[in-house]
PDB file of C-alpha atoms in Angstrom:
ATOM      1  CA  MET G 228      73.929 117.441 109.914  1.00  0.00           C
ATOM      2  CA  GLY G 229      76.119 114.341 110.293  1.00  0.00           C
ATOM      3  CA  THR G 230      74.261 112.797 107.330  1.00  0.00           C
ATOM      4  CA  TYR G 231      74.834 115.774 105.281  1.00  0.00           C
ATOM      5  CA  ILE G 232      78.845 115.836 106.503  1.00  0.00           C
ATOM      6  CA  VAL G 233      79.399 112.091 105.892  1.00  0.00           C
ATOM      7  CA  ARG G 234      78.090 112.913 102.587  1.00  0.00           C
ATOM      8  CA  ARG G 235      80.237 115.827 101.603  1.00  0.00           C
ATOM      9  CA  LEU G 236      83.006 114.188 102.813  1.00  0.00           C
ATOM     10  CA  PHE G 237      82.530 111.246 100.129  1.00  0.00           C
ATOM     11  CA  ILE G 238      81.932 113.499  97.334  1.00  0.00           C
ATOM     12  CA  ALA G 239      85.417 115.230  98.788  1.00  0.00           C
ATOM     13  CA  VAL G 240      87.315 111.322  97.889  1.00  0.00           C
ATOM     14  CA  PRO G 241      87.290 111.726  93.824  1.00  0.00           C
ATOM     15  CA  VAL G 242      87.944 115.533  94.341  1.00  0.00           C
ATOM     16  CA  PHE G 243      90.644 114.779  95.975  1.00  0.00           C
ATOM     17  CA  PHE G 244      92.040 111.648  93.792  1.00  0.00           C
ATOM     18  CA  GLY G 245      91.646 114.675  91.340  1.00  0.00           C
ATOM     19  CA  ILE G 246      93.213 117.315  92.589  1.00  0.00           C
ATOM     20  CA  THR G 247      96.638 114.905  93.279  1.00  0.00           C
ATOM     21  CA  VAL G 248      95.954 113.465  89.411  1.00  0.00           C
ATOM     22  CA  LEU G 249      96.202 117.161  88.187  1.00  0.00           C
ATOM     23  CA  SER G 250      99.194 118.213  90.032  1.00  0.00           C
ATOM     24  CA  PHE G 251     101.485 115.014  89.279  1.00  0.00           C
ATOM     25  CA  LEU G 252     100.826 115.860  85.950  1.00  0.00           C
ATOM     26  CA  ILE G 253     101.229 119.589  85.709  1.00  0.00           C
ATOM     27  CA  MET G 254     104.474 119.023  87.935  1.00  0.00           C
ATOM     28  CA  ASN G 255     105.904 116.648  85.541  1.00  0.00           C
ATOM     29  CA  LEU G 256     104.810 118.582  82.237  1.00  0.00           C
ATOM     30  CA  ALA G 257     107.153 121.444  83.946  1.00  0.00           C
ATOM     31  CA  PRO G 258     111.011 121.582  82.631  1.00  0.00           C
ATOM     32  CA  GLY G 259     113.382 120.239  84.619  1.00  0.00           C
ATOM     33  CA  ASN G 260     113.519 117.189  86.618  1.00  0.00           C
ATOM     34  CA  PRO G 261     115.848 116.269  90.068  1.00  0.00           C
ATOM     35  CA  VAL G 262     119.036 114.569  88.058  1.00  0.00           C
ATOM     36  CA  ASP G 263     118.991 117.733  85.831  1.00  0.00           C
ATOM     37  CA  MET G 264     120.224 119.765  89.039  1.00  0.00           C
ATOM     38  CA  LEU G 265     123.401 117.616  89.247  1.00  0.00           C
ATOM     39  CA  ILE G 266     124.425 118.051  85.698  1.00  0.00           C
ATOM     40  CA  ASN G 267     128.184 118.789  86.116  1.00  0.00           C
ATOM     41  CA  PRO G 268     130.947 118.247  83.638  1.00  0.00           C
ATOM     42  CA  ASN G 269     132.500 115.844  86.182  1.00  0.00           C
ATOM     43  CA  ILE G 270     129.185 113.304  86.162  1.00  0.00           C
ATOM     44  CA  PRO G 271     129.477 110.443  83.485  1.00  0.00           C
ATOM     45  CA  LYS G 272     125.876 110.866  81.480  1.00  0.00           C
ATOM     46  CA  GLU G 273     125.905 106.670  82.762  1.00  0.00           C
ATOM     47  CA  LEU G 274     125.864 107.907  86.487  1.00  0.00           C
ATOM     48  CA  LEU G 275     122.916 110.358  85.874  1.00  0.00           C
ATOM     49  CA  GLU G 276     121.446 107.150  83.810  1.00  0.00           C
ATOM     50  CA  LEU G 277     121.293 105.047  86.949  1.00  0.00           C
ATOM     51  CA  LYS G 278     120.204 107.847  89.186  1.00  0.00           C
ATOM     52  CA  ARG G 279     117.136 108.608  86.944  1.00  0.00           C
ATOM     53  CA  GLU G 280     116.119 104.989  87.074  1.00  0.00           C
ATOM     54  CA  ARG G 281     116.572 104.501  91.035  1.00  0.00           C
ATOM     55  CA  LEU G 282     114.397 107.670  91.104  1.00  0.00           C
ATOM     56  CA  GLY G 283     111.970 106.161  88.935  1.00  0.00           C
ATOM     57  CA  LEU G 284     111.887 108.619  86.652  1.00  0.00           C
ATOM     58  CA  ASN G 285     112.089 106.565  83.327  1.00  0.00           C
ATOM     59  CA  ASP G 286     108.808 104.951  84.592  1.00  0.00           C
ATOM     60  CA  PRO G 287     106.101 105.780  83.048  1.00  0.00           C
ATOM     61  CA  LEU G 288     103.963 108.973  83.981  1.00  0.00           C
ATOM     62  CA  TYR G 289     101.179 106.483  85.385  1.00  0.00           C
ATOM     63  CA  ALA G 290     103.005 103.751  86.676  1.00  0.00           C
ATOM     64  CA  GLN G 291     105.386 106.935  89.007  1.00  0.00           C
ATOM     65  CA  TYR G 292     101.928 108.313  89.717  1.00  0.00           C
ATOM     66  CA  ALA G 293     100.682 104.640  91.118  1.00  0.00           C
ATOM     67  CA  ASN G 294     103.476 103.803  93.060  1.00  0.00           C
ATOM     68  CA  TRP G 295     102.940 107.246  94.905  1.00  0.00           C
ATOM     69  CA  LEU G 296      99.544 106.799  95.669  1.00  0.00           C
ATOM     70  CA  SER G 297     100.252 103.042  96.718  1.00  0.00           C
ATOM     71  CA  GLY G 298     102.151 105.185  99.456  1.00  0.00           C
ATOM     72  CA  VAL G 299     100.488 107.410 100.711  1.00  0.00           C
ATOM     73  CA  LEU G 300      97.797 105.179 100.923  1.00  0.00           C
ATOM     74  CA  GLN G 301      99.605 103.084 103.326  1.00  0.00           C
ATOM     75  CA  GLY G 302     101.040 106.613 105.077  1.00  0.00           C
ATOM     76  CA  ASP G 303     104.346 106.934 103.313  1.00  0.00           C
ATOM     77  CA  LEU G 304     104.505 110.052 101.319  1.00  0.00           C
ATOM     78  CA  GLY G 305     108.113 108.360 100.159  1.00  0.00           C
ATOM     79  CA  TYR G 306     111.470 110.117 100.350  1.00  0.00           C
ATOM     80  CA  SER G 307     113.278 113.260  99.482  1.00  0.00           C
ATOM     81  CA  PHE G 308     114.915 113.331  96.131  1.00  0.00           C
ATOM     82  CA  SER G 309     117.754 115.910  97.544  1.00  0.00           C
ATOM     83  CA  SER G 310     118.094 114.935 101.048  1.00  0.00           C
ATOM     84  CA  TYR G 311     117.099 111.473 101.140  1.00  0.00           C
ATOM     85  CA  ALA G 312     115.263 112.032 104.567  1.00  0.00           C
ATOM     86  CA  PRO G 313     111.214 111.284 105.022  1.00  0.00           C
ATOM     87  CA  VAL G 314     108.569 113.574 103.692  1.00  0.00           C
ATOM     88  CA  SER G 315     106.479 113.299 106.363  1.00  0.00           C
ATOM     89  CA  ARG G 316     109.208 114.195 108.303  1.00  0.00           C
ATOM     90  CA  LEU G 317     110.035 117.083 106.615  1.00  0.00           C
ATOM     91  CA  ILE G 318     106.640 118.797 106.742  1.00  0.00           C
ATOM     92  CA  GLY G 319     106.249 117.701 109.899  1.00  0.00           C
ATOM     93  CA  GLU G 320     108.658 120.055 111.189  1.00  0.00           C
ATOM     94  CA  ARG G 321     107.951 123.040 108.535  1.00  0.00           C
ATOM     95  CA  ILE G 322     103.994 122.812 109.006  1.00  0.00           C
ATOM     96  CA  GLY G 323     103.836 124.451 112.643  1.00  0.00           C
ATOM     97  CA  PRO G 324     105.930 126.972 112.229  1.00  0.00           C
ATOM     98  CA  THR G 325     103.322 128.344 109.071  1.00  0.00           C
ATOM     99  CA  LEU G 326     100.494 126.779 110.987  1.00  0.00           C
ATOM    100  CA  LEU G 327     101.196 129.284 114.237  1.00  0.00           C
ATOM    101  CA  LEU G 328     101.950 132.519 112.441  1.00  0.00           C
ATOM    102  CA  ALA G 329      98.614 132.073 110.013  1.00  0.00           C
ATOM    103  CA  ALA G 330      96.317 131.760 112.420  1.00  0.00           C
ATOM    104  CA  ALA G 331      98.270 134.708 114.269  1.00  0.00           C
ATOM    105  CA  SER G 332      97.906 136.487 111.719  1.00  0.00           C
ATOM    106  CA  LEU G 333      94.282 135.581 110.409  1.00  0.00           C
ATOM    107  CA  LEU G 334      92.899 136.052 114.104  1.00  0.00           C
ATOM    108  CA  PHE G 335      95.136 139.314 114.057  1.00  0.00           C
ATOM    109  CA  GLY G 336      93.225 140.490 110.673  1.00  0.00           C
ATOM    110  CA  LEU G 337      89.538 139.681 111.852  1.00  0.00           C
ATOM    111  CA  LEU G 338      90.378 141.331 115.321  1.00  0.00           C
ATOM    112  CA  ILE G 339      90.615 145.148 113.361  1.00  0.00           C
ATOM    113  CA  ALA G 340      88.708 143.700 110.521  1.00  0.00           C
ATOM    114  CA  ILE G 341      84.908 143.141 112.103  1.00  0.00           C
ATOM    115  CA  PRO G 342      84.893 146.238 114.891  1.00  0.00           C
ATOM    116  CA  VAL G 343      86.729 148.866 112.453  1.00  0.00           C
ATOM    117  CA  GLY G 344      83.827 147.381 109.589  1.00  0.00           C
ATOM    118  CA  VAL G 345      81.550 147.769 111.910  1.00  0.00           C
ATOM    119  CA  ILE G 346      82.477 151.519 112.957  1.00  0.00           C
ATOM    120  CA  SER G 347      82.506 152.000 109.402  1.00  0.00           C
ATOM    121  CA  ALA G 348      78.670 150.453 108.514  1.00  0.00           C
ATOM    122  CA  VAL G 349      77.194 152.072 111.647  1.00  0.00           C
ATOM    123  CA  LYS G 350      79.066 156.158 111.305  1.00  0.00           C
ATOM    124  CA  ARG G 351      78.613 155.695 106.940  1.00  0.00           C
ATOM    125  CA  ASN G 352      78.947 158.875 105.478  1.00  0.00           C
ATOM    126  CA  SER G 353      80.763 160.145 108.004  1.00  0.00           C
ATOM    127  CA  LYS G 354      84.626 161.996 108.379  1.00  0.00           C
ATOM    128  CA  LEU G 355      85.276 158.641 110.206  1.00  0.00           C
ATOM    129  CA  ASP G 356      83.967 156.556 107.573  1.00  0.00           C
ATOM    130  CA  TYR G 357      86.510 158.310 104.982  1.00  0.00           C
ATOM    131  CA  PHE G 358      88.828 157.732 107.124  1.00  0.00           C
ATOM    132  CA  LEU G 359      88.893 154.384 108.344  1.00  0.00           C
ATOM    133  CA  THR G 360      87.529 153.773 104.496  1.00  0.00           C
ATOM    134  CA  GLY G 361      91.473 155.571 102.950  1.00  0.00           C
ATOM    135  CA  ILE G 362      93.360 153.563 105.272  1.00  0.00           C
ATOM    136  CA  THR G 363      91.546 150.470 104.446  1.00  0.00           C
ATOM    137  CA  PHE G 364      92.461 150.683 100.688  1.00  0.00           C
ATOM    138  CA  LEU G 365      95.736 151.598 101.580  1.00  0.00           C
ATOM    139  CA  GLY G 366      96.577 148.177 103.130  1.00  0.00           C
ATOM    140  CA  ILE G 367      95.220 146.440 100.161  1.00  0.00           C
ATOM    141  CA  SER G 368      97.449 148.298  98.088  1.00  0.00           C
ATOM    142  CA  ILE G 369     100.901 147.771  99.833  1.00  0.00           C
ATOM    143  CA  PRO G 370     101.751 144.375  98.424  1.00  0.00           C
ATOM    144  CA  PRO G 371     102.810 142.267 101.557  1.00  0.00           C
ATOM    145  CA  PHE G 372     106.303 141.873 100.673  1.00  0.00           C
ATOM    146  CA  PHE G 373     107.320 145.390 100.661  1.00  0.00           C
ATOM    147  CA  LEU G 374     105.657 146.445 103.996  1.00  0.00           C
ATOM    148  CA  GLY G 375     107.639 143.934 104.641  1.00  0.00           C
ATOM    149  CA  LEU G 376     110.516 144.933 103.797  1.00  0.00           C
ATOM    150  CA  GLY G 377     109.672 148.569 105.081  1.00  0.00           C
ATOM    151  CA  LEU G 378     109.068 147.064 108.447  1.00  0.00           C
ATOM    152  CA  ILE G 379     112.150 145.507 108.271  1.00  0.00           C
ATOM    153  CA  TYR G 380     114.315 148.799 107.320  1.00  0.00           C
ATOM    154  CA  VAL G 381     112.828 150.893 109.878  1.00  0.00           C
ATOM    155  CA  ALA G 382     111.726 148.563 113.254  1.00  0.00           C
ATOM    156  CA  GLY G 383     114.069 145.880 112.892  1.00  0.00           C
ATOM    157  CA  ILE G 384     117.230 148.354 111.272  1.00  0.00           C
ATOM    158  CA  GLN G 385     116.557 152.176 112.013  1.00  0.00           C
ATOM    159  CA  LEU G 386     115.534 151.307 115.707  1.00  0.00           C
ATOM    160  CA  LYS G 387     116.152 148.758 116.284  1.00  0.00           C
ATOM    161  CA  TRP G 388     113.007 147.893 118.060  1.00  0.00           C
ATOM    162  CA  LEU G 389     112.502 143.957 116.718  1.00  0.00           C
ATOM    163  CA  PRO G 390     114.298 140.810 115.541  1.00  0.00           C
ATOM    164  CA  THR G 391     114.105 141.476 111.105  1.00  0.00           C
ATOM    165  CA  GLY G 392     113.919 137.564 110.777  1.00  0.00           C
ATOM    166  CA  GLY G 393     113.852 133.918 111.835  1.00  0.00           C
ATOM    167  CA  MET G 394     111.171 132.423 114.572  1.00  0.00           C
ATOM    168  CA  THR G 395     114.417 132.476 117.410  1.00  0.00           C
ATOM    169  CA  THR G 396     117.236 134.262 118.634  1.00  0.00           C
ATOM    170  CA  LEU G 397     120.215 132.274 117.598  1.00  0.00           C
ATOM    171  CA  GLY G 398     122.125 130.904 120.378  1.00  0.00           C
ATOM    172  CA  GLY G 399     118.994 131.906 122.547  1.00  0.00           C
ATOM    173  CA  ASP G 400     116.784 129.960 125.273  1.00  0.00           C
ATOM    174  CA  GLY G 401     114.027 129.689 122.152  1.00  0.00           C
ATOM    175  CA  GLY G 402     111.175 130.199 124.835  1.00  0.00           C
ATOM    176  CA  ALA G 403     107.692 131.462 123.964  1.00  0.00           C
ATOM    177  CA  GLY G 404     108.341 135.234 124.465  1.00  0.00           C
ATOM    178  CA  ASP G 405     111.415 135.029 121.946  1.00  0.00           C
ATOM    179  CA  VAL G 406     109.089 133.698 119.191  1.00  0.00           C
ATOM    180  CA  LEU G 407     106.229 135.857 120.120  1.00  0.00           C
ATOM    181  CA  LEU G 408     108.791 139.009 119.566  1.00  0.00           C
ATOM    182  CA  HIS G 409     109.995 137.045 116.289  1.00  0.00           C
ATOM    183  CA  MET G 410     106.225 137.320 115.652  1.00  0.00           C
ATOM    184  CA  ILE G 411     105.680 140.874 115.782  1.00  0.00           C
ATOM    185  CA  LEU G 412     106.544 141.541 111.928  1.00  0.00           C
ATOM    186  CA  PRO G 413     105.604 139.109 109.710  1.00  0.00           C
ATOM    187  CA  VAL G 414     101.716 138.641 111.962  1.00  0.00           C
ATOM    188  CA  THR G 415     101.709 142.460 111.434  1.00  0.00           C
ATOM    189  CA  VAL G 416     102.149 142.620 107.402  1.00  0.00           C
ATOM    190  CA  VAL G 417      99.868 139.237 107.146  1.00  0.00           C
ATOM    191  CA  GLY G 418      97.334 140.613 109.628  1.00  0.00           C
ATOM    192  CA  ALA G 419      97.553 144.130 108.255  1.00  0.00           C
ATOM    193  CA  ALA G 420      96.150 142.481 104.043  1.00  0.00           C
ATOM    194  CA  ILE G 421      93.359 140.333 105.665  1.00  0.00           C
ATOM    195  CA  ALA G 422      92.105 143.029 107.761  1.00  0.00           C
ATOM    196  CA  GLY G 423      92.376 145.530 104.950  1.00  0.00           C
ATOM    197  CA  LYS G 424      90.448 142.837 102.617  1.00  0.00           C
ATOM    198  CA  LYS G 425      88.222 141.804 104.726  1.00  0.00           C
ATOM    199  CA  VAL G 426      87.090 145.131 106.594  1.00  0.00           C
ATOM    200  CA  ARG G 427      85.193 146.215 103.131  1.00  0.00           C
ATOM    201  CA  TYR G 428      82.991 142.851 103.198  1.00  0.00           C
ATOM    202  CA  VAL G 429      81.634 144.027 107.349  1.00  0.00           C
ATOM    203  CA  ARG G 430      80.908 146.724 106.188  1.00  0.00           C
ATOM    204  CA  ALA G 431      78.649 146.321 103.468  1.00  0.00           C
ATOM    205  CA  SER G 432      77.332 143.137 105.224  1.00  0.00           C
ATOM    206  CA  VAL G 433      76.349 145.180 108.327  1.00  0.00           C
ATOM    207  CA  LEU G 434      74.904 148.273 106.248  1.00  0.00           C
ATOM    208  CA  GLU G 435      72.947 145.556 104.714  1.00  0.00           C
ATOM    209  CA  VAL G 436      71.383 143.905 107.814  1.00  0.00           C
ATOM    210  CA  LEU G 437      70.883 147.148 109.715  1.00  0.00           C
ATOM    211  CA  GLY G 438      68.465 148.285 107.035  1.00  0.00           C
ATOM    212  CA  GLN G 439      66.174 144.800 107.701  1.00  0.00           C
ATOM    213  CA  ASP G 440      62.992 145.438 109.681  1.00  0.00           C
ATOM    214  CA  TYR G 441      63.579 143.436 112.354  1.00  0.00           C
ATOM    215  CA  LEU G 442      65.881 145.564 113.782  1.00  0.00           C
ATOM    216  CA  ARG G 443      63.743 148.672 113.431  1.00  0.00           C
ATOM    217  CA  THR G 444      61.265 146.254 115.538  1.00  0.00           C
ATOM    218  CA  ALA G 445      63.984 145.587 118.175  1.00  0.00           C
ATOM    219  CA  ARG G 446      64.610 149.497 118.622  1.00  0.00           C
ATOM    220  CA  ALA G 447      60.825 150.106 118.572  1.00  0.00           C
ATOM    221  CA  LYS G 448      61.342 148.124 122.213  1.00  0.00           C
ATOM    222  CA  GLY G 449      63.540 150.029 123.444  1.00  0.00           C
ATOM    223  CA  LEU G 450      66.844 147.844 123.095  1.00  0.00           C
ATOM    224  CA  ARG G 451      69.749 150.777 122.750  1.00  0.00           C
ATOM    225  CA  GLU G 452      71.497 150.835 119.963  1.00  0.00           C
ATOM    226  CA  LEU G 453      74.876 148.775 121.219  1.00  0.00           C
ATOM    227  CA  ALA G 454      72.350 146.259 121.860  1.00  0.00           C
ATOM    228  CA  VAL G 455      70.586 146.093 118.577  1.00  0.00           C
ATOM    229  CA  THR G 456      73.964 146.541 116.613  1.00  0.00           C
ATOM    230  CA  ASN G 457      76.302 143.364 118.428  1.00  0.00           C
ATOM    231  CA  LYS G 458      73.358 141.205 119.689  1.00  0.00           C
ATOM    232  CA  HIS G 459      70.998 141.344 116.388  1.00  0.00           C
ATOM    233  CA  ALA G 460      72.942 142.755 113.551  1.00  0.00           C
ATOM    234  CA  LEU G 461      76.721 141.071 113.769  1.00  0.00           C
ATOM    235  CA  ARG G 462      75.042 137.778 113.355  1.00  0.00           C
ATOM    236  CA  ASN G 463      73.592 138.069 110.988  1.00  0.00           C
ATOM    237  CA  ALA G 464      75.790 140.595 108.917  1.00  0.00           C
ATOM    238  CA  LEU G 465      78.583 137.659 109.576  1.00  0.00           C
ATOM    239  CA  ILE G 466      77.239 134.903 108.020  1.00  0.00           C
ATOM    240  CA  PRO G 467      78.898 135.955 104.385  1.00  0.00           C
ATOM    241  CA  VAL G 468      81.823 137.161 105.928  1.00  0.00           C
ATOM    242  CA  ILE G 469      82.241 133.125 106.968  1.00  0.00           C
ATOM    243  CA  ALA G 470      82.523 132.306 103.267  1.00  0.00           C
ATOM    244  CA  VAL G 471      85.372 135.368 102.920  1.00  0.00           C
ATOM    245  CA  VAL G 472      87.080 134.138 105.910  1.00  0.00           C
ATOM    246  CA  GLY G 473      86.889 129.970 104.724  1.00  0.00           C
ATOM    247  CA  ALA G 474      88.200 130.759 100.971  1.00  0.00           C
ATOM    248  CA  GLU G 475      90.794 133.227 102.665  1.00  0.00           C
ATOM    249  CA  ILE G 476      92.746 130.172 104.631  1.00  0.00           C
ATOM    250  CA  PRO G 477      93.924 128.177 101.942  1.00  0.00           C
ATOM    251  CA  LEU G 478      95.019 131.481 100.098  1.00  0.00           C
ATOM    252  CA  LEU G 479      96.571 131.964 103.756  1.00  0.00           C
ATOM    253  CA  LEU G 480      98.541 128.563 103.616  1.00  0.00           C
ATOM    254  CA  GLY G 481      99.865 129.245  99.917  1.00  0.00           C
ATOM    255  CA  GLY G 482     101.083 133.032 100.525  1.00  0.00           C
ATOM    256  CA  SER G 483     103.122 131.735 103.338  1.00  0.00           C
ATOM    257  CA  ILE G 484     105.686 131.504 100.803  1.00  0.00           C
ATOM    258  CA  VAL G 485     106.339 135.073 100.357  1.00  0.00           C
ATOM    259  CA  ILE G 486     106.169 136.201 103.666  1.00  0.00           C
ATOM    260  CA  GLU G 487     108.319 133.231 104.975  1.00  0.00           C
ATOM    261  CA  GLN G 488     111.044 134.153 102.152  1.00  0.00           C
ATOM    262  CA  VAL G 489     111.336 137.904 103.736  1.00  0.00           C
ATOM    263  CA  PHE G 490     111.394 137.288 107.752  1.00  0.00           C
ATOM    264  CA  GLN G 491     113.344 133.900 107.225  1.00  0.00           C
ATOM    265  CA  TRP G 492     110.060 132.481 108.996  1.00  0.00           C
ATOM    266  CA  PRO G 493     110.668 128.351 109.238  1.00  0.00           C
ATOM    267  CA  GLY G 494     107.959 127.125 107.324  1.00  0.00           C
ATOM    268  CA  ILE G 495     106.081 125.439 104.488  1.00  0.00           C
ATOM    269  CA  GLY G 496     107.000 128.083 102.180  1.00  0.00           C
ATOM    270  CA  GLN G 497     110.857 127.952 102.608  1.00  0.00           C
ATOM    271  CA  LEU G 498     110.013 123.490 102.264  1.00  0.00           C
ATOM    272  CA  THR G 499     108.171 124.650  98.880  1.00  0.00           C
ATOM    273  CA  MET G 500     111.148 127.204  97.486  1.00  0.00           C
ATOM    274  CA  GLU G 501     113.107 124.675  98.380  1.00  0.00           C
ATOM    275  CA  ALA G 502     111.433 121.895  96.904  1.00  0.00           C
ATOM    276  CA  ILE G 503     110.853 123.849  93.541  1.00  0.00           C
ATOM    277  CA  LEU G 504     114.743 125.250  92.891  1.00  0.00           C
ATOM    278  CA  SER G 505     115.738 121.345  93.077  1.00  0.00           C
ATOM    279  CA  ARG G 506     112.732 119.964  91.708  1.00  0.00           C
ATOM    280  CA  ASP G 507     111.813 117.672  94.949  1.00  0.00           C
ATOM    281  CA  TYR G 508     108.525 115.460  93.167  1.00  0.00           C
ATOM    282  CA  PRO G 509     108.180 113.828  96.273  1.00  0.00           C
ATOM    283  CA  ILE G 510     108.469 116.766  98.493  1.00  0.00           C
ATOM    284  CA  LEU G 511     105.791 118.913  96.310  1.00  0.00           C
ATOM    285  CA  MET G 512     103.194 116.403  96.251  1.00  0.00           C
ATOM    286  CA  GLY G 513     103.144 115.803  99.485  1.00  0.00           C
ATOM    287  CA  LEU G 514     102.934 119.764  99.851  1.00  0.00           C
ATOM    288  CA  ASN G 515     100.035 119.332  96.947  1.00  0.00           C
ATOM    289  CA  LEU G 516      98.417 116.824  99.625  1.00  0.00           C
ATOM    290  CA  ILE G 517      97.726 118.860 102.252  1.00  0.00           C
ATOM    291  CA  ALA G 518      96.405 121.822 100.580  1.00  0.00           C
ATOM    292  CA  ALA G 519      93.874 119.666  98.722  1.00  0.00           C
ATOM    293  CA  CYS G 520      92.838 118.108 102.229  1.00  0.00           C
ATOM    294  CA  VAL G 521      92.972 122.206 103.739  1.00  0.00           C
ATOM    295  CA  VAL G 522      91.270 123.265 100.807  1.00  0.00           C
ATOM    296  CA  LEU G 523      88.230 120.097 101.212  1.00  0.00           C
ATOM    297  CA  LEU G 524      87.744 120.465 104.926  1.00  0.00           C
ATOM    298  CA  THR G 525      87.521 124.487 105.202  1.00  0.00           C
ATOM    299  CA  ASN G 526      84.877 124.283 102.089  1.00  0.00           C
ATOM    300  CA  LEU G 527      83.046 121.977 104.694  1.00  0.00           C
ATOM    301  CA  LEU G 528      83.690 124.165 107.960  1.00  0.00           C
ATOM    302  CA  THR G 529      82.416 127.002 105.868  1.00  0.00           C
ATOM    303  CA  ASP G 530      79.386 125.112 105.131  1.00  0.00           C
ATOM    304  CA  VAL G 531      78.996 123.753 108.951  1.00  0.00           C
ATOM    305  CA  LEU G 532      79.535 127.538 110.543  1.00  0.00           C
ATOM    306  CA  TYR G 533      76.992 128.741 108.052  1.00  0.00           C
ATOM    307  CA  ALA G 534      74.374 126.592 110.386  1.00  0.00           C
ATOM    308  CA  ALA G 535      75.747 127.687 113.512  1.00  0.00           C
ATOM    309  CA  ALA G 536      75.815 131.251 112.978  1.00  0.00           C
ATOM    310  CA  ASP G 537      72.230 131.123 111.065  1.00  0.00           C
ATOM    311  CA  PRO G 538      70.181 128.842 113.005  1.00  0.00           C
ATOM    312  CA  ARG G 539      67.529 129.241 109.675  1.00  0.00           C
ATOM    313  CA  ILE G 540      70.337 126.927 107.006  1.00  0.00           C
ATOM    314  CA  THR G 541      69.683 123.466 107.600  1.00  0.00           C
ATOM    315  CA  TYR G 542      71.234 120.441 105.185  1.00  0.00           C
ATOM    316  CA  GLY G 543      68.981 117.508 104.897  1.00  0.00           C
TER     317      GLY G 543
END
């Protein structure tokens, strides 16, 4: 396993650099640049040209990329074009709330999807199965931003049970209880979307495993149905689910942009929108760098979890 992990890490290096090159090219091919955001009738063209020169925007693309990559290899992500603050500090301040929201939402979604999927498979073609399947399709069909706005209106504005946005209460102590209260609505929205998609995979995987011969043998030995399902069937059924969950993590971080805008959550989603609107290239490249690392590490972790879940899987 150790040799396999090292080999995968070596393979990830050129893939990583390829992602950064494509991201840099696509970003620079988009119309507009940071200086264009500053244009107004009162700014002389000479000052705008000087600004481009100081930001290095007049350099060839390969020179701009080489300068950025040189800084990254030295642990420097550069400085924001709009706020002139270090990109590493800006991302560091925002990534914590996003990781907290993503982890809580993923956990909440799986805590719903796994038991519901198992129950739906065990009670297949029953009224309970049809009911759970219908709820699942409803959860998939409702766009997260629409559900978020609906919950804000009902639970936040009409009933006044929960805060409608932010991570803490203005003027409050900002303690764990306050943060937890602000997490309820966004975690519910994101977790519901995750659960709706994962219930189908869990149900299909459990149904496939329930028909295997080794489960019939376990029942013939006198094991209770609960033990057969939870101890023998569920572990093997979760193997294909691991791949789906692994692919969900990068999408979860990317999808945080919409949810963070709806709930005014101070994470990298809001930072991404601000950087896009201001054409802040260093921040966008820093965020792409993190996204590439998350995708590559998640794929590696998924393969490792395969072997942990199924001893039959070995990596040479």
